[in-house]
Amino acid sequence: MDAIRVRGGNRLKGRIVVGGAKNAALPLLAATLLSDGESRLRNVPRLRDVGTLGALLEVLGRVVTIDKDTVTVGLSSEGSGVEAPYDLVRQMRASVLVLGPLVARFGNAKVSLPGGCAIGARPIDQHLKGLECLGARISVEHGYVLAEANRLVGAEIVFDLPTVTGTENLMMAAALAKGRSTLVNCAREPEVEELGRALNKMGARVSGAGTAVIHVDGSDELLPLDHAVMPDRIEAGTFMAAVGAAGGEIILDGAPLEELEPVVAKFRQAGVEIERHGSDITIGRHGPLKSVDATTAPHPGFPTDMQAQLMAMMCRAEGRAVLTETIFENRFMHVPELQRMGARIEIRHNTALVEGVLGLSGAAVMATDLRASASLVVAGLVAEGDTLVRRVYHLDRGYETIEKKLGGVGADVKRVRAEGNP
Ligand code: EPZ
């Protein structure tokens, strides 16, 4: 089983190119189901999750070709399917993003319920409620959501809370519904805005994506998609945390600073220098790291997907940081692993009190979810000796060859075979 071995102590220097965004690529791939033509996505990150969604599109009767960072999705001669099987959906809960497009395009869908997740219960009630507002008949049987509709009809959908994939699912469903839909209390994440741009390229009429209210005027038919995926703000943020922790200076090529404002503001407060020089963005840390407090929130609040990486950075900061997680009820799984490295962290409900220490020591640690695994790599960069991060399949879900990218700026990070149990 693969593991990542990090030998701490090196300051970082050089250039890293930020890849395409996982959380934009997944809904865009699902959106290809809305059209019968051949769609092409460029700048798609080569990640396990992209592979899983590609396999799901194949099961649904699409021909998926992945050539470097370009993914082409066409219609297979065998015709379309509408069943998303448990074996694929359980590997990646974002598979639920095919539900809206399938019922909108084919009038029915059978999609496995995603089931539980390490970071929280993560129900999909808002997705189902929204589809019912558009006139779908929804039932849940034997672990599957069954959705049926002659044709979806535009309506007002008010989300009880901002949900990223919920908003995306309903935007896609409404794009082929009859008439106008108004989505209220939407998620405002940049990836939602990106989906709005892509749907409009397909001939949909979406306005307000990126705000709390989105209007969608349904179309009878949509064109295939040809689109380059936006850069990954969370991957960029993770490399900012690596520099913040290890020190040094790098150029972060293609970092979407506009979409990272809440992170940039917090990191500057902690002493990380983030500057734009023409098209280059430099990330540096030369002085002391100061502790900062943060509370995760829907965009434009501080992203929950950066909480673990900030915590790893705060383990070596001067002072005490108070980090509160408000999105997912179980997103502190990295804490006991950081404590194994000598971090001083106390959990009180959904708040972590992080007391900065003078040094961390390398240890064998276990990745539990995608962003937790990234935080262990960041902590390993500043730990004395070797850190061995096991279960890196979590990391591979959302980071393309992170060891090569960090190795390219002077970090001593290697992918190794780990003996014994994963
Ligand atoms: C998206 O997940 C991202 N995934 C997550 O990134 C990210 O952490 C999350 O948004 C929040 O920013 C993708 O885009 C593929 P939500 P999503 O629905 O859409 C509750 C990563 O690390 N909720 O916005 O599943 C839910 O339980 C991943 O890349 C309901 O109660 O998140 C949570 O507490 C992890 N009912 C909150 O809303 C619903 O029907 C926000 O979840 C839907 C959500």
XYZ file of C-alpha atoms and ligand atoms in Angstrom:
466
model
C 0.000 0.000 0.000
C 1.347 3.436 -0.901
C 2.261 5.974 1.721
C 3.812 9.432 1.619
C 7.082 9.921 3.491
C 7.810 13.534 4.446
C 11.233 14.515 5.847
C 10.786 17.891 7.503
C 12.998 20.946 7.766
C 13.395 22.207 4.199
C 12.323 25.732 3.323
C 10.424 25.903 0.040
C 11.667 27.626 -3.114
C 10.513 27.454 -6.750
C 7.316 27.315 -8.794
C 4.172 25.197 -8.522
C 1.474 25.135 -11.217
C -2.039 24.933 -9.775
C -4.186 22.275 -11.470
C -7.841 22.272 -12.470
C -10.428 22.283 -9.671
C -11.784 18.903 -8.549
C -14.969 20.458 -7.193
C -15.592 22.211 -10.509
C -14.638 19.279 -12.763
C -17.089 16.879 -11.085
C -20.310 18.916 -11.670
C -19.090 19.843 -15.179
C -18.650 16.158 -16.027
C -22.156 15.456 -14.688
C -23.508 18.324 -16.791
C -22.371 16.541 -19.975
C -25.349 14.202 -19.399
C -27.662 17.118 -20.290
C -26.639 16.997 -23.960
C -26.394 14.193 -26.516
C -23.440 15.751 -28.342
C -19.763 15.158 -27.633
C -18.504 17.355 -24.785
C -14.845 18.214 -24.097
C -13.364 19.407 -20.819
C -9.801 20.703 -20.626
C -7.537 21.372 -17.629
C -9.197 18.456 -15.830
C -7.094 17.275 -12.856
C -5.975 13.621 -13.003
C -7.573 12.487 -9.772
C -9.198 9.315 -8.460
C -12.531 11.136 -8.113
C -12.467 12.218 -11.767
C -11.814 8.594 -12.726
C -14.764 7.469 -10.601
C -17.132 9.970 -12.227
C -15.826 8.928 -15.644
C -16.603 5.293 -14.802
C -20.088 6.339 -13.702
C -20.702 8.185 -16.989
C -19.648 5.000 -18.819
C -22.190 2.976 -16.824
C -24.748 5.595 -17.870
C -24.017 4.924 -21.532
C -21.350 7.507 -22.289
C -17.985 6.975 -23.934
C -15.351 8.723 -21.816
C -11.853 9.352 -23.139
C -9.177 10.794 -20.830
C -6.120 12.092 -22.653
C -3.750 13.928 -20.275
C -5.881 16.765 -18.853
C -8.583 16.578 -21.526
C -11.738 14.515 -21.004
C -14.123 13.850 -23.888
C -17.623 12.537 -23.197
C -19.697 11.163 -26.070
C -22.803 9.009 -26.469
C -22.223 5.243 -26.786
C -24.052 3.265 -29.433
C -25.628 1.165 -26.662
C -27.767 4.131 -25.650
C -28.162 5.756 -22.255
C -28.682 4.252 -18.813
C -30.224 5.948 -15.800
C -28.917 3.819 -12.916
C -25.953 4.974 -10.794
C -24.873 1.853 -8.912
C -23.941 1.681 -5.197
C -20.459 0.331 -5.998
C -19.503 3.601 -7.681
C -21.543 6.053 -5.616
C -20.142 4.716 -2.313
C -16.627 5.527 -3.575
C -17.513 9.180 -4.134
C -20.603 10.917 -2.768
C -20.370 13.646 -5.447
C -21.775 10.961 -7.778
C -25.152 12.250 -6.581
C -24.551 15.079 -9.100
C -25.862 12.824 -11.889
C -29.342 12.730 -10.289
C -30.551 16.150 -11.492
C -29.221 15.788 -15.079
C -30.642 12.240 -15.458
C -34.199 13.010 -14.331
C -34.173 16.279 -16.332
C -32.818 14.635 -19.496
C -34.494 11.188 -19.388
C -37.487 11.642 -17.058
C -36.184 9.078 -14.601
C -33.165 8.173 -12.557
C -32.116 5.490 -10.099
C -29.189 6.731 -8.017
C -27.715 5.000 -5.004
C -27.873 6.995 -1.785
C -24.292 8.030 -0.979
C -24.380 6.692 2.607
C -22.286 8.016 5.481
C -18.967 9.883 5.212
C -15.969 10.272 7.551
C -16.566 14.004 8.001
C -20.300 13.934 8.653
C -23.754 12.486 7.958
C -24.097 14.590 4.800
C -27.768 13.924 3.909
C -29.127 14.870 0.434
C -32.620 15.950 1.582
C -32.217 19.372 -0.037
C -31.410 17.782 -3.407
C -34.551 15.640 -3.229
C -36.753 18.456 -1.932
C -35.630 20.656 -4.820
C -36.401 17.997 -7.427
C -39.860 17.533 -5.914
C -40.427 21.293 -6.264
C -39.680 20.834 -9.993
C -42.356 18.137 -10.149
C -40.304 14.959 -9.841
C -41.825 12.007 -7.987
C -39.152 10.872 -5.542
C -39.012 7.642 -3.576
C -36.233 5.850 -1.753
C -36.127 2.053 -2.026
C -33.422 -0.480 -1.170
C -30.828 2.252 -0.743
C -31.619 3.933 -4.042
C -33.298 7.217 -4.883
C -35.891 6.748 -7.625
C -36.855 9.934 -9.428
C -39.493 10.206 -12.139
C -41.036 13.046 -14.114
C -42.625 13.438 -17.554
C -40.860 16.790 -17.820
C -39.623 18.920 -14.959
C -41.440 22.228 -14.582
C -39.738 25.440 -13.390
C -40.529 26.496 -9.810
C -39.187 28.366 -6.781
C -36.836 26.306 -4.617
C -35.809 27.634 -1.220
C -32.879 25.754 0.317
C -32.968 25.382 4.108
C -29.205 25.874 4.069
C -26.621 26.660 1.357
C -25.533 23.343 -0.156
C -22.888 23.275 -2.906
C -23.798 20.078 -4.766
C -27.471 20.623 -3.924
C -27.404 23.984 -5.705
C -25.473 22.447 -8.609
C -27.881 19.495 -8.963
C -30.902 21.790 -9.123
C -29.233 24.247 -11.519
C -28.642 21.353 -13.923
C -32.178 19.967 -13.477
C -33.757 23.392 -13.972
C -31.705 23.962 -17.145
C -33.946 21.448 -18.985
C -37.171 22.163 -17.084
C -40.157 23.895 -18.671
C -40.205 27.584 -17.720
C -38.348 29.570 -15.089
C -36.898 28.325 -11.793
C -35.775 30.549 -8.949
C -33.292 29.015 -6.494
C -33.080 30.847 -3.172
C -30.436 30.585 -0.399
C -27.994 29.002 -2.838
C -24.369 28.120 -2.206
C -22.143 30.896 -3.584
C -18.957 28.905 -4.024
C -16.807 29.763 -7.093
C -17.424 26.234 -8.392
C -21.182 26.973 -8.493
C -20.466 30.115 -10.503
C -18.256 28.048 -12.850
C -21.129 25.619 -13.452
C -23.375 28.573 -14.282
C -20.851 29.740 -16.893
C -20.625 26.242 -18.392
C -24.405 25.731 -18.550
C -24.767 29.049 -20.373
C -22.160 27.848 -22.859
C -24.428 24.829 -23.431
C -27.263 27.205 -24.304
C -28.937 27.324 -20.886
C -30.088 30.638 -19.402
C -28.672 30.835 -15.896
C -28.292 34.150 -14.069
C -27.090 34.936 -10.564
C -24.742 31.932 -10.118
C -22.335 32.881 -7.329
C -25.059 34.803 -5.488
C -27.742 33.589 -3.058
C -30.487 33.746 -5.722
C -30.131 31.973 -9.074
C -32.630 32.192 -11.929
C -32.745 29.453 -14.570
C -34.944 29.695 -17.667
C -35.262 26.126 -18.916
C -34.357 25.060 -22.457
C -35.793 22.196 -24.527
C -32.347 21.069 -25.568
C -28.728 21.830 -24.669
C -25.529 21.826 -26.689
C -22.435 19.804 -25.818
C -19.936 21.522 -23.514
C -16.445 22.674 -24.490
C -14.775 24.224 -21.464
C -11.501 24.628 -19.590
C -11.901 23.910 -15.868
C -11.027 26.765 -13.467
C -7.926 26.430 -11.235
C -8.303 24.676 -7.875
C -8.497 27.246 -5.063
C -8.208 24.542 -2.377
C -5.104 22.985 -3.944
C -3.639 26.521 -4.163
C -4.609 27.182 -0.532
C -2.949 23.931 0.528
C 0.357 25.005 -1.036
C 0.013 28.390 0.682
C -0.274 26.492 3.991
C 2.825 24.469 3.072
C 4.841 27.683 2.630
C 3.245 29.202 5.718
C 4.388 26.190 7.750
C 7.800 25.437 6.192
C 8.882 28.983 5.315
C 10.614 30.110 2.138
C 9.080 31.560 -1.020
C 7.372 30.029 -4.069
C 5.534 31.194 -7.166
C 2.046 29.707 -7.302
C 1.269 29.654 -11.018
C -2.447 30.090 -11.759
C -3.583 30.504 -8.121
C -7.140 32.010 -8.261
C -6.562 34.712 -5.608
C -10.012 36.308 -6.185
C -11.654 33.033 -5.149
C -9.352 32.699 -2.153
C -9.957 36.025 -0.443
C -11.047 34.602 2.940
C -7.957 32.360 2.984
C -5.547 35.072 1.778
C -6.793 37.511 4.427
C -6.344 34.952 7.211
C -2.907 33.827 6.020
C -1.632 37.400 5.704
C -2.793 37.969 9.285
C -0.661 34.952 10.289
C 2.427 36.428 8.618
C 2.335 34.781 5.180
C 3.282 37.217 2.398
C 0.967 36.823 -0.611
C 1.773 39.150 -3.498
C 0.775 39.441 -7.140
C 3.625 40.285 -9.532
C 2.085 40.556 -12.978
C 0.609 37.098 -13.637
C 2.775 35.496 -10.967
C 1.632 35.102 -7.392
C 4.356 34.761 -4.797
C 3.755 33.088 -1.461
C 6.438 33.665 1.170
C 7.074 33.359 4.845
C 10.275 34.780 6.235
C 9.224 36.129 9.641
C 7.490 34.457 12.609
C 4.155 32.669 12.132
C 1.430 34.187 14.274
C -1.651 32.317 15.476
C -5.006 33.370 14.019
C -8.583 32.358 14.816
C -10.956 31.123 12.120
C -14.536 29.878 11.805
C -15.519 27.921 8.721
C -18.574 29.094 6.797
C -20.165 28.854 3.332
C -18.439 31.037 0.693
C -17.382 33.806 0.976
C -16.618 32.658 4.531
C -13.469 30.681 5.442
C -13.710 27.370 3.538
C -14.111 24.180 5.565
C -11.834 22.505 2.970
C -8.939 24.637 4.293
C -9.599 24.151 8.025
C -7.261 21.161 8.481
C -4.409 22.741 6.531
C -4.705 25.964 8.581
C -4.666 23.881 11.761
C -1.427 22.152 10.726
C 0.119 25.580 10.139
C -1.118 26.854 13.519
C 0.584 23.966 15.314
C 3.870 25.873 14.866
C 2.557 29.429 15.256
C 3.267 31.758 18.164
C 0.260 31.817 20.481
C -3.078 30.041 20.515
C -5.461 29.681 17.587
C -9.189 29.048 18.005
C -10.565 27.152 14.997
C -14.309 26.480 14.779
C -15.851 24.064 12.266
C -19.485 24.901 11.453
C -20.102 22.966 8.202
C -19.366 19.320 9.036
C -19.959 17.734 12.405
C -16.946 15.387 12.314
C -14.113 17.257 10.593
C -11.428 17.071 13.283
C -10.224 13.549 12.471
C -6.717 14.958 11.781
C -6.398 16.182 15.401
C -5.336 12.895 17.054
C -2.814 12.362 14.236
C -1.347 15.857 14.689
C -1.218 15.182 18.449
C 0.851 12.064 17.640
C 3.355 14.504 16.098
C 3.481 16.530 19.308
C 0.827 19.145 18.531
C -1.046 20.673 21.467
C -4.717 20.732 20.461
C -7.782 20.606 22.686
C -11.224 19.948 21.227
C -14.319 21.528 22.759
C -17.401 20.591 20.731
C -16.844 22.026 17.251
C -13.894 24.168 18.313
C -10.199 23.285 18.371
C -7.825 25.253 20.614
C -4.379 24.999 19.006
C -1.436 25.996 21.204
C 1.622 26.645 19.005
C 4.660 24.503 19.929
C 8.377 25.010 19.271
C 8.674 21.783 17.343
C 6.784 18.810 15.919
C 8.299 15.355 15.611
C 7.830 13.096 12.614
C 5.630 10.006 13.174
C 3.608 7.356 11.375
C 0.125 8.847 10.929
C -3.146 7.813 9.293
C -5.067 9.811 6.692
C -8.830 9.736 7.389
C -10.207 11.996 4.673
C -8.986 14.150 1.809
C -8.160 17.441 3.556
C -7.039 15.748 6.783
C -4.388 13.911 4.750
C -3.208 17.221 3.243
C -2.831 18.676 6.769
C -0.600 15.748 7.789
C 1.686 16.402 4.817
C 1.862 20.111 5.742
C 2.699 19.214 9.377
C 5.334 16.750 8.151
C 7.131 19.600 6.326
C 7.924 21.258 9.663
C 8.409 18.146 11.798
C 11.780 16.905 12.885
C 12.564 13.603 11.134
C 10.245 11.479 9.011
C 6.448 11.483 8.891
C 4.816 8.523 7.163
C 1.279 9.286 5.993
C -0.656 6.072 5.352
C -3.913 5.600 3.363
C -2.814 8.136 0.763
C -5.703 7.050 -1.438
C -7.531 9.805 0.433
C -4.942 12.311 -0.805
C -5.090 11.017 -4.388
C -8.776 11.793 -4.498
C -8.088 15.512 -4.572
C -4.370 16.188 -5.186
C -2.560 15.324 -8.425
C 0.992 14.041 -7.567
C 1.318 16.338 -4.527
C 4.689 14.745 -3.703
C 6.096 15.787 -7.093
C 4.742 19.332 -6.814
C 6.178 19.783 -3.289
C 9.390 17.963 -4.267
C 9.739 20.464 -7.111
C 10.056 23.344 -4.605
C 12.608 21.631 -2.373
C 10.474 19.615 0.036
C 11.712 16.105 0.815
C 8.468 14.258 0.057
C 8.345 10.779 -1.513
C 5.669 8.213 -2.348
C 6.795 4.927 -0.789
C 5.499 1.377 -0.388
C 4.357 0.963 3.226
C 4.668 -2.534 4.653
C 2.047 -3.982 6.954
C -1.609 -3.001 7.312
C -2.752 0.123 5.439
C -19.124 20.281 -1.345
O -19.705 19.133 -0.711
C -17.668 19.912 -1.637
N -17.637 18.760 -2.506
C -16.958 19.596 -0.324
O -15.572 19.366 -0.595
C -17.039 20.801 0.592
O -16.478 20.488 1.840
C -18.517 21.205 0.796
O -19.156 21.418 -0.469
C -18.656 22.485 1.597
O -17.951 23.518 1.011
C -17.837 18.952 -3.845
O -18.065 20.031 -4.335
C -17.762 17.729 -4.708
P -22.756 20.797 1.133
P -21.296 19.044 -0.528
O -23.956 20.142 0.532
O -21.977 19.703 -1.640
C -25.573 19.786 4.840
C -13.484 18.292 -0.488
O -12.711 18.195 0.487
N -26.557 19.295 3.845
O -22.507 22.199 0.765
O -21.616 17.620 -0.233
C -24.301 18.945 4.883
O -24.459 17.816 5.695
C -14.997 18.086 -0.275
O -13.131 18.552 -1.633
C -27.796 18.878 4.280
O -28.092 18.879 5.480
O -21.482 19.907 0.806
C -23.288 19.940 5.415
O -23.366 19.985 6.803
C -15.324 17.563 1.076
N -28.699 18.444 3.353
C -23.754 21.260 4.795
O -25.113 21.064 4.411
C -28.407 18.414 2.000
O -29.251 17.994 1.195
C -22.956 21.711 3.578
O -22.832 20.612 2.716
C -27.141 18.840 1.584
C -26.224 19.291 2.523
